[in-house]
Amino acid sequence: MTHLVPYVVGAWLFVVGAYGMVTSRHLFHLIVCMSVVQSSSYVFLLSVGYRGGVGPPVFATSKHGGRAVDPVVQAMTLTDIVVGATVTALLLGLAIQAQKRFGTMDPEELRIQEG
Amino acid sequence: MRTGEPHFAARKRTQRTPGGPSGAVARGVFIVGAAALGAALVAASAGLPAFGHFHGRYGVMLNLVAVAQRHVTDVVSAVNFDYRGIDTLGEEFILFAASSGVVLILREVRGNRQAEVTAAGRAPGPPSGAGEPSRSRGGRDGSGGGDAVRGAALLSAPLVLAVGVEVATHGQVDPGGGFQGGALIATAVVMVYLSGEVTRFRRAARPGLSEPLEALGAGAFVVVGLAGVLGAGLFLANLVPLGPVGAIDSGGTIAVLNAVVGLEVAGGLTVTAVEYVEQSLLAGSGGGAQGSEGRDAEGRDGSGGGDAGGSEGDTPGESSP
């Protein structure tokens, strides 16, 4: 069962972040919860690519036998982080815009104003 | 909840249906769905290779050939900037588009607010900062920290900048690269702001400098790619000499692309940071109604987080006047 622990951590981060998003009463809080959801994918990718007993994919010479953790998922994690940061930046801008226009940061009140 | 709450927000709050179904129902639906999703995720994970026993063939293959093929010692950089280079081009433009979006959204807000604030005699536009109110160096406009925080931020800024340049230019040798280095360089600029030196921050982060750098970095990636088309018939083909393994001039286009991505990320994040800083300065600078509006956002930050954190959350804010 212990070999599942990293994946369970990823699933837990996803669900607990989604819980925060559903119950959020403030847009900043909601955006941070979305970052938590996204961080579950970092944990998941890095867990998938891990290989026991070997080092990072950084080599001093070309004679190493390729014994290292998977570099492809690590590269994807970097992409993931960059996209996550940009999405957060953009959403924070939209949240400020919503505050200025509607005078509230509560998603619930925003919905009422719309309807 | 602070006292300076604008009247219109209070009026909107009274319009809410008391005891609306949203909170409890949403929570109930979510708990059912989340339990099912979590169980499905864990069950699906059971079909994955056991932790520590992954043998993806691409990763194994790249670990074997990357050093010989590209003369880089960091295989992750080789994947990002060579084997998967065109994806990184897309990634870079996602960042470019997002920072442009932040500028568009916030400058519109800022434009509206500046028209209101101009009466207060403050002109945030020019970077000279001659008319800088002295209180923006202290109090809530600046970092809000004490002298120790400011001194530490000012001392660390050049160090962070140096580390950022090092990380951005050594992606082909060490873990790191343009994205990480660029983020560190932008962090150094933000640290100038945290040190309370708003005028210096505006000078270091002036759009006249950071915006062209961002555009240059984004465009140069495409130029390097097109040079590969012209020189070798393949987009992003490596034309630059690969150099000795482990040296700073190794990796050919990988090193070049790391440098231009570093420029793009540093510029883009700086542009983004400037917009947010100007927002907070604007919120602090306006007297009277504007100021209270800005503070209201912070006041609710606390109450909103508290609601989601523990209490029932069905009728938050109903009790406020």
Coordinates of C-alpha atoms in Angstrom, one line a residue:
Chain A
M1 CA 0.0 0.0 0.0
T2 CA 2.9 2.4 0.7
H3 CA 3.6 2.5 -3.0
L4 CA 0.3 4.4 -3.5
V5 CA 1.1 7.1 -1.0
P6 CA 2.4 9.7 -3.4
Y7 CA -0.6 9.2 -5.7
V8 CA -3.0 9.5 -2.7
V9 CA -1.3 12.7 -1.8
G10 CA -1.9 14.0 -5.3
A11 CA -5.6 13.0 -5.2
W12 CA -6.0 14.5 -1.7
L13 CA -4.5 17.9 -2.9
F14 CA -6.9 17.9 -5.8
V15 CA -10.0 17.1 -3.7
V16 CA -9.1 19.4 -0.9
G17 CA -8.4 22.3 -3.3
A18 CA -11.7 21.7 -5.1
Y19 CA -13.5 21.8 -1.7
G20 CA -12.0 25.2 -1.1
M21 CA -13.1 26.4 -4.5
V22 CA -16.6 25.2 -4.0
T23 CA -17.1 26.7 -0.6
S24 CA -15.0 29.8 -1.2
R25 CA -16.5 33.2 -0.3
H26 CA -13.7 35.3 -1.6
L27 CA -12.1 35.4 -5.1
F28 CA -8.5 35.5 -3.8
H29 CA -9.2 32.5 -1.6
L30 CA -10.8 30.8 -4.6
I31 CA -7.7 31.5 -6.8
V32 CA -5.3 30.2 -4.1
C33 CA -7.5 27.0 -3.8
M34 CA -7.2 26.6 -7.6
S35 CA -3.4 26.7 -7.2
V36 CA -3.7 23.9 -4.6
V37 CA -5.7 21.9 -7.2
Q38 CA -3.0 22.5 -9.8
S39 CA -0.2 21.6 -7.4
S40 CA -1.7 18.1 -7.2
S41 CA -0.5 17.6 -10.8
Y42 CA 3.0 18.5 -9.8
V43 CA 3.0 15.9 -7.1
F44 CA 1.4 13.4 -9.5
L45 CA 3.9 14.0 -12.4
L46 CA 7.0 13.8 -10.2
S47 CA 5.7 10.7 -8.4
V48 CA 5.1 8.9 -11.7
G49 CA 8.6 9.7 -13.0
Y50 CA 10.4 8.7 -9.8
R51 CA 12.7 5.7 -10.0
G52 CA 14.0 4.2 -6.8
G53 CA 17.7 4.2 -6.0
V54 CA 18.9 6.5 -8.8
G55 CA 19.8 10.2 -8.9
P56 CA 18.5 13.3 -10.8
P57 CA 18.8 13.5 -14.6
V58 CA 21.9 15.6 -14.4
F59 CA 25.1 13.9 -15.5
A60 CA 28.7 14.8 -15.4
T61 CA 29.8 12.7 -18.3
S62 CA 28.2 10.7 -21.1
K63 CA 29.3 7.4 -19.4
H64 CA 26.6 6.9 -16.8
G65 CA 24.3 4.2 -18.2
G66 CA 21.3 6.5 -18.1
R67 CA 20.4 5.6 -14.5
A68 CA 18.3 8.5 -13.4
V69 CA 14.7 9.5 -12.8
D70 CA 12.6 10.3 -15.8
P71 CA 13.5 13.7 -17.2
V72 CA 10.4 14.0 -19.4
V73 CA 7.9 14.3 -16.6
Q74 CA 10.2 16.8 -14.9
A75 CA 10.2 18.9 -18.0
M76 CA 6.4 18.7 -18.1
T77 CA 6.2 19.7 -14.4
L78 CA 8.2 22.8 -15.3
T79 CA 5.7 23.7 -18.0
D80 CA 2.9 23.0 -15.6
I81 CA 4.3 25.4 -13.0
V82 CA 4.8 28.1 -15.6
V83 CA 1.2 27.8 -16.9
G84 CA -0.1 27.7 -13.3
A85 CA 1.7 30.9 -12.4
T86 CA 0.4 32.7 -15.5
V87 CA -3.2 31.5 -14.9
T88 CA -3.0 32.7 -11.3
A89 CA -1.7 36.1 -12.4
L90 CA -4.4 36.6 -14.9
L91 CA -7.2 35.5 -12.5
L92 CA -5.9 37.9 -9.8
G93 CA -6.2 40.7 -12.4
L94 CA -9.8 39.6 -13.1
A95 CA -10.5 39.5 -9.4
I96 CA -9.3 43.1 -9.0
Q97 CA -11.5 44.1 -12.0
A98 CA -14.5 42.4 -10.4
Q99 CA -13.9 44.2 -7.1
K100 CA -13.7 47.5 -8.9
R101 CA -16.8 46.9 -10.9
F102 CA -19.1 45.2 -8.6
G103 CA -17.7 46.2 -5.2
T104 CA -17.5 42.6 -3.9
M105 CA -15.1 39.7 -3.9
D106 CA -17.7 37.2 -3.0
P107 CA -18.5 34.8 -5.9
E108 CA -22.0 34.3 -4.3
E109 CA -22.8 38.0 -4.5
L110 CA -21.3 38.3 -7.9
R111 CA -23.8 35.7 -9.1
I112 CA -26.7 37.4 -7.5
Q113 CA -25.8 40.7 -9.2
E114 CA -25.7 39.0 -12.5
G115 CA -29.1 37.4 -12.1
Chain B
M1 CA -15.0 43.8 8.7
R2 CA -13.6 47.3 8.7
T3 CA -15.7 50.3 9.3
G4 CA -14.8 52.0 6.0
E5 CA -17.1 49.8 4.0
P6 CA -18.6 51.4 0.9
H7 CA -22.3 51.8 1.1
F8 CA -23.1 50.1 -2.1
A9 CA -21.6 46.8 -1.0
A10 CA -23.7 46.9 2.1
R11 CA -26.8 47.5 0.0
K12 CA -26.0 44.6 -2.2
R13 CA -25.6 42.3 0.7
T14 CA -29.1 43.0 2.0
Q15 CA -30.4 41.8 -1.3
R16 CA -29.2 38.3 -0.7
T17 CA -31.8 35.7 -0.1
P18 CA -31.5 34.9 3.6
G19 CA -30.4 31.4 4.2
G20 CA -30.0 30.8 0.4
P21 CA -29.6 27.1 -0.5
S22 CA -26.2 27.8 -2.2
G23 CA -23.8 27.0 0.6
A24 CA -25.2 23.8 2.1
V25 CA -26.4 22.3 -1.2
A26 CA -23.2 23.1 -3.0
R27 CA -21.3 21.5 -0.2
G28 CA -23.4 18.4 -0.1
V29 CA -23.2 17.9 -3.9
F30 CA -19.5 18.5 -3.7
I31 CA -18.9 16.0 -0.9
V32 CA -20.6 13.2 -2.9
G33 CA -18.8 14.1 -6.1
A34 CA -15.4 14.5 -4.4
A35 CA -15.7 11.2 -2.6
A36 CA -16.4 9.4 -5.8
L37 CA -13.7 11.3 -7.7
G38 CA -11.1 10.7 -5.0
A39 CA -12.0 7.0 -4.9
A40 CA -11.7 6.8 -8.7
L41 CA -8.3 8.6 -8.6
V42 CA -6.9 6.3 -6.0
A43 CA -8.3 3.2 -7.8
A44 CA -6.8 4.4 -11.1
S45 CA -3.4 5.0 -9.4
A46 CA -3.4 1.3 -8.4
G47 CA -3.0 0.6 -12.1
L48 CA 0.1 2.8 -12.4
P49 CA 3.6 1.5 -12.0
A50 CA 4.4 1.2 -8.3
F51 CA 6.1 4.3 -6.9
G52 CA 9.8 4.2 -7.8
H53 CA 9.5 1.6 -10.6
F54 CA 8.6 3.7 -13.6
H55 CA 10.4 2.9 -16.8
G56 CA 9.0 5.2 -19.4
R57 CA 11.0 4.4 -22.5
Y58 CA 11.4 8.0 -23.6
G59 CA 12.9 9.1 -20.3
V60 CA 15.3 6.1 -20.2
M61 CA 16.3 6.8 -23.8
L62 CA 16.9 10.5 -23.3
N63 CA 18.9 9.8 -20.2
L64 CA 21.1 7.6 -22.3
V65 CA 21.6 9.8 -25.4
A66 CA 21.1 13.4 -24.3
V67 CA 24.6 14.1 -23.1
A68 CA 26.2 12.6 -26.2
Q69 CA 23.8 14.2 -28.6
R70 CA 23.5 17.7 -27.2
H71 CA 26.5 18.1 -24.9
V72 CA 24.3 19.2 -22.0
T73 CA 24.5 17.8 -18.5
D74 CA 21.0 18.7 -17.5
V75 CA 18.7 16.4 -19.4
V76 CA 15.6 18.3 -18.3
S77 CA 16.9 21.4 -20.1
A78 CA 17.6 19.3 -23.2
V79 CA 14.0 18.0 -23.2
N80 CA 12.5 21.5 -22.7
F81 CA 14.6 23.4 -25.1
D82 CA 15.6 20.8 -27.7
Y83 CA 13.6 17.6 -27.9
R84 CA 10.4 19.3 -26.9
G85 CA 11.5 22.8 -27.9
I86 CA 8.3 23.6 -29.9
D87 CA 6.2 23.0 -26.8
T88 CA 8.3 25.4 -24.9
L89 CA 7.8 27.9 -27.6
G90 CA 4.0 27.6 -26.9
E91 CA 4.7 27.7 -23.1
E92 CA 6.6 30.9 -23.5
F93 CA 3.8 32.5 -25.5
I94 CA 1.3 31.4 -22.9
L95 CA 3.3 33.5 -20.4
F96 CA 3.6 36.3 -22.9
A97 CA -0.2 36.3 -23.5
A98 CA -1.0 36.1 -19.8
S99 CA 1.2 39.0 -18.8
S100 CA -0.3 41.0 -21.7
G101 CA -3.7 40.1 -20.4
V102 CA -2.8 41.3 -16.9
V103 CA -1.6 44.6 -18.3
L104 CA -4.7 45.1 -20.3
I105 CA -7.1 44.3 -17.5
L106 CA -5.3 46.3 -14.8
R107 CA -4.4 49.3 -16.9
E108 CA -8.0 49.7 -17.7
V109 CA -8.9 49.6 -14.0
R110 CA -5.9 51.8 -13.3
G111 CA -7.0 54.3 -15.9
N112 CA -10.4 54.6 -14.4
R113 CA -9.0 55.0 -10.9
Q114 CA -6.4 57.4 -11.9
A115 CA -9.0 59.7 -13.3
E116 CA -10.6 59.7 -9.8
V117 CA -7.4 60.0 -7.9
T118 CA -6.0 62.8 -9.9
A119 CA -7.8 65.2 -7.7
A120 CA -5.7 64.0 -4.8
G121 CA -2.7 65.5 -6.6
R122 CA -0.9 62.3 -7.4
A123 CA 0.5 61.4 -10.7
P124 CA 1.6 57.7 -10.8
G125 CA 2.4 57.7 -14.4
P126 CA 6.0 59.1 -14.8
P127 CA 8.7 57.0 -13.4
S128 CA 10.6 60.0 -12.1
G129 CA 8.7 59.8 -8.9
A130 CA 9.4 63.5 -8.1
G131 CA 6.0 64.0 -6.7
E132 CA 6.2 60.8 -4.7
P133 CA 4.3 61.2 -1.4
S134 CA 6.7 60.4 1.4
R135 CA 4.2 58.0 3.0
S136 CA 4.5 55.6 0.2
R137 CA 7.9 54.7 1.6
G138 CA 6.3 53.8 4.8
G139 CA 3.0 52.5 6.1
R140 CA 0.9 50.3 3.9
D141 CA 2.0 51.7 0.6
G142 CA 5.4 50.1 0.8
S143 CA 6.1 46.7 2.1
G144 CA 4.4 47.3 5.4
G145 CA 7.4 45.7 7.0
G146 CA 9.8 47.2 9.5
D147 CA 13.3 48.5 8.9
A148 CA 14.8 45.0 9.3
V149 CA 12.6 43.6 6.5
R150 CA 13.4 46.5 4.2
G151 CA 17.1 46.4 4.9
A152 CA 17.2 42.6 4.3
A153 CA 15.2 43.0 1.0
L154 CA 17.5 45.7 -0.2
L155 CA 20.6 43.7 0.7
S156 CA 19.2 40.5 -0.9
A157 CA 18.0 42.1 -4.2
P158 CA 21.4 42.2 -5.9
L159 CA 22.2 38.7 -4.7
V160 CA 18.9 37.4 -6.0
L161 CA 19.6 39.2 -9.3
A162 CA 23.0 37.5 -9.5
V163 CA 21.6 34.1 -8.7
G164 CA 18.9 34.7 -11.4
V165 CA 21.4 35.5 -14.1
E166 CA 23.5 32.5 -13.0
V167 CA 20.5 30.1 -13.1
A168 CA 19.3 31.5 -16.5
T169 CA 22.7 31.1 -18.2
H170 CA 23.6 27.7 -16.7
G171 CA 20.5 25.7 -17.6
Q172 CA 22.5 23.5 -20.0
V173 CA 24.9 22.6 -17.2
D174 CA 22.9 22.6 -13.9
P175 CA 19.3 22.3 -12.9
G176 CA 17.6 25.5 -13.8
G177 CA 17.2 27.5 -16.9
G178 CA 15.5 30.5 -18.5
F179 CA 12.2 30.1 -16.7
Q180 CA 13.6 29.8 -13.2
G181 CA 16.3 32.4 -13.8
G182 CA 13.8 34.9 -15.3
A183 CA 11.5 34.4 -12.3
L184 CA 14.4 35.1 -9.9
I185 CA 15.4 38.3 -11.8
A186 CA 11.9 39.5 -11.6
T187 CA 11.9 38.6 -7.9
A188 CA 14.9 40.8 -7.4
V189 CA 13.0 43.7 -9.0
V190 CA 10.1 43.1 -6.7
M191 CA 12.4 43.0 -3.7
V192 CA 13.4 46.6 -4.5
Y193 CA 9.7 47.4 -4.0
L194 CA 9.6 45.4 -0.8
S195 CA 12.5 47.4 0.5
G196 CA 10.2 50.5 0.3
E197 CA 12.2 52.1 -2.5
V198 CA 9.1 52.8 -4.6
T199 CA 10.9 55.3 -6.8
R200 CA 13.8 53.0 -7.5
F201 CA 11.4 50.1 -8.1
R202 CA 9.6 52.2 -10.7
R203 CA 13.0 53.1 -12.3
A204 CA 14.2 49.4 -12.4
A205 CA 10.9 48.1 -13.6
R206 CA 9.9 50.9 -16.0
P207 CA 7.8 49.6 -18.8
G208 CA 10.1 51.3 -21.3
L209 CA 12.7 48.7 -20.3
S210 CA 10.8 45.6 -19.3
E211 CA 8.3 45.5 -22.1
P212 CA 10.9 45.6 -25.0
L213 CA 12.9 42.9 -23.1
E214 CA 9.9 40.7 -22.9
A215 CA 9.0 41.1 -26.5
L216 CA 12.7 40.6 -27.5
G217 CA 12.9 37.4 -25.6
A218 CA 9.6 36.1 -27.0
G219 CA 10.6 37.0 -30.6
A220 CA 14.1 35.7 -30.3
F221 CA 12.9 32.2 -29.6
V222 CA 11.0 32.3 -32.9
V223 CA 14.0 33.7 -34.7
V224 CA 16.2 30.9 -33.4
G225 CA 13.6 28.4 -34.6
L226 CA 13.4 30.0 -38.0
A227 CA 17.2 30.1 -38.3
G228 CA 17.0 26.3 -37.9
V229 CA 14.6 26.2 -40.8
L230 CA 16.9 28.3 -43.0
G231 CA 20.1 26.6 -42.0
A232 CA 19.1 22.9 -41.7
G233 CA 15.5 22.7 -42.9
L234 CA 14.1 22.0 -39.5
F235 CA 12.5 24.3 -37.0
L236 CA 14.7 24.8 -34.0
A237 CA 17.5 22.7 -35.5
N238 CA 20.7 23.1 -33.6
L239 CA 23.1 25.3 -35.7
V240 CA 25.3 26.6 -32.9
P241 CA 28.5 24.6 -32.1
L242 CA 27.7 22.2 -29.2
G243 CA 30.9 23.0 -27.2
P244 CA 32.5 20.9 -24.5
V245 CA 30.3 19.0 -22.1
G246 CA 29.8 20.8 -18.9
A247 CA 31.0 24.2 -20.2
I248 CA 28.9 27.3 -20.2
D249 CA 29.1 27.4 -24.0
S250 CA 27.8 23.9 -24.4
G251 CA 24.4 22.9 -25.7
G252 CA 24.3 25.0 -28.8
T253 CA 20.8 26.5 -29.2
I254 CA 19.8 25.2 -25.7
A255 CA 22.0 27.8 -24.1
V256 CA 20.8 30.5 -26.4
L257 CA 17.1 29.6 -25.9
N258 CA 17.6 29.6 -22.1
A259 CA 19.0 33.1 -22.3
V260 CA 16.2 34.5 -24.4
V261 CA 13.5 32.7 -22.3
G262 CA 15.2 34.3 -19.3
L263 CA 14.8 37.7 -20.8
E264 CA 11.1 37.0 -21.7
V265 CA 10.2 35.7 -18.3
A266 CA 12.1 38.4 -16.4
G267 CA 10.4 41.1 -18.5
G268 CA 6.9 39.5 -18.4
L269 CA 6.9 38.9 -14.7
T270 CA 8.2 42.4 -14.1
V271 CA 5.5 43.9 -16.2
T272 CA 3.0 41.9 -14.3
A273 CA 4.4 42.9 -10.9
V274 CA 4.4 46.5 -11.8
E275 CA 0.7 46.4 -12.6
Y276 CA -0.1 44.9 -9.2
V277 CA 2.2 47.3 -7.4
E278 CA 0.6 50.3 -9.1
Q279 CA -2.8 48.9 -8.1
S280 CA -1.8 48.7 -4.4
L281 CA -0.2 52.2 -4.5
L282 CA -3.3 53.5 -6.1
A283 CA -5.5 51.9 -3.5
G284 CA -3.3 53.5 -0.8
S285 CA -3.0 56.9 -2.4
G286 CA -6.6 57.9 -2.9
G287 CA -8.0 59.8 0.0
G288 CA -11.5 59.3 1.3
A289 CA -13.8 57.0 -0.7
Q290 CA -11.1 55.5 -2.8
G291 CA -8.9 54.6 0.1
S292 CA -11.8 53.0 2.0
E293 CA -12.7 50.9 -1.0
G294 CA -9.2 49.6 -1.2
R295 CA -9.1 48.7 2.4
D296 CA -12.5 47.0 2.1
A297 CA -10.9 44.4 -0.2
E298 CA -8.5 43.6 2.6
G299 CA -11.1 43.5 5.3
R300 CA -13.1 41.0 3.4
D301 CA -10.1 38.9 2.7
G302 CA -10.0 37.9 6.3
S303 CA -13.7 37.2 6.6
G304 CA -13.9 35.3 3.4
G305 CA -11.0 33.0 4.3
G306 CA -12.5 32.4 7.8
D307 CA -15.9 31.4 6.3
A308 CA -14.4 28.8 4.0
G309 CA -12.1 27.6 6.6
G310 CA -14.5 26.4 9.2
S311 CA -17.8 28.0 10.0
E312 CA -21.0 26.9 8.4
G313 CA -20.8 29.7 5.8
D314 CA -24.5 29.8 5.0
T315 CA -25.1 33.3 6.1
P316 CA -21.8 35.1 6.3
G317 CA -21.9 38.8 6.4
E318 CA -25.6 38.9 7.0
S319 CA -25.0 40.3 10.4
S320 CA -22.9 43.2 9.3
P321 CA -24.7 46.6 9.4

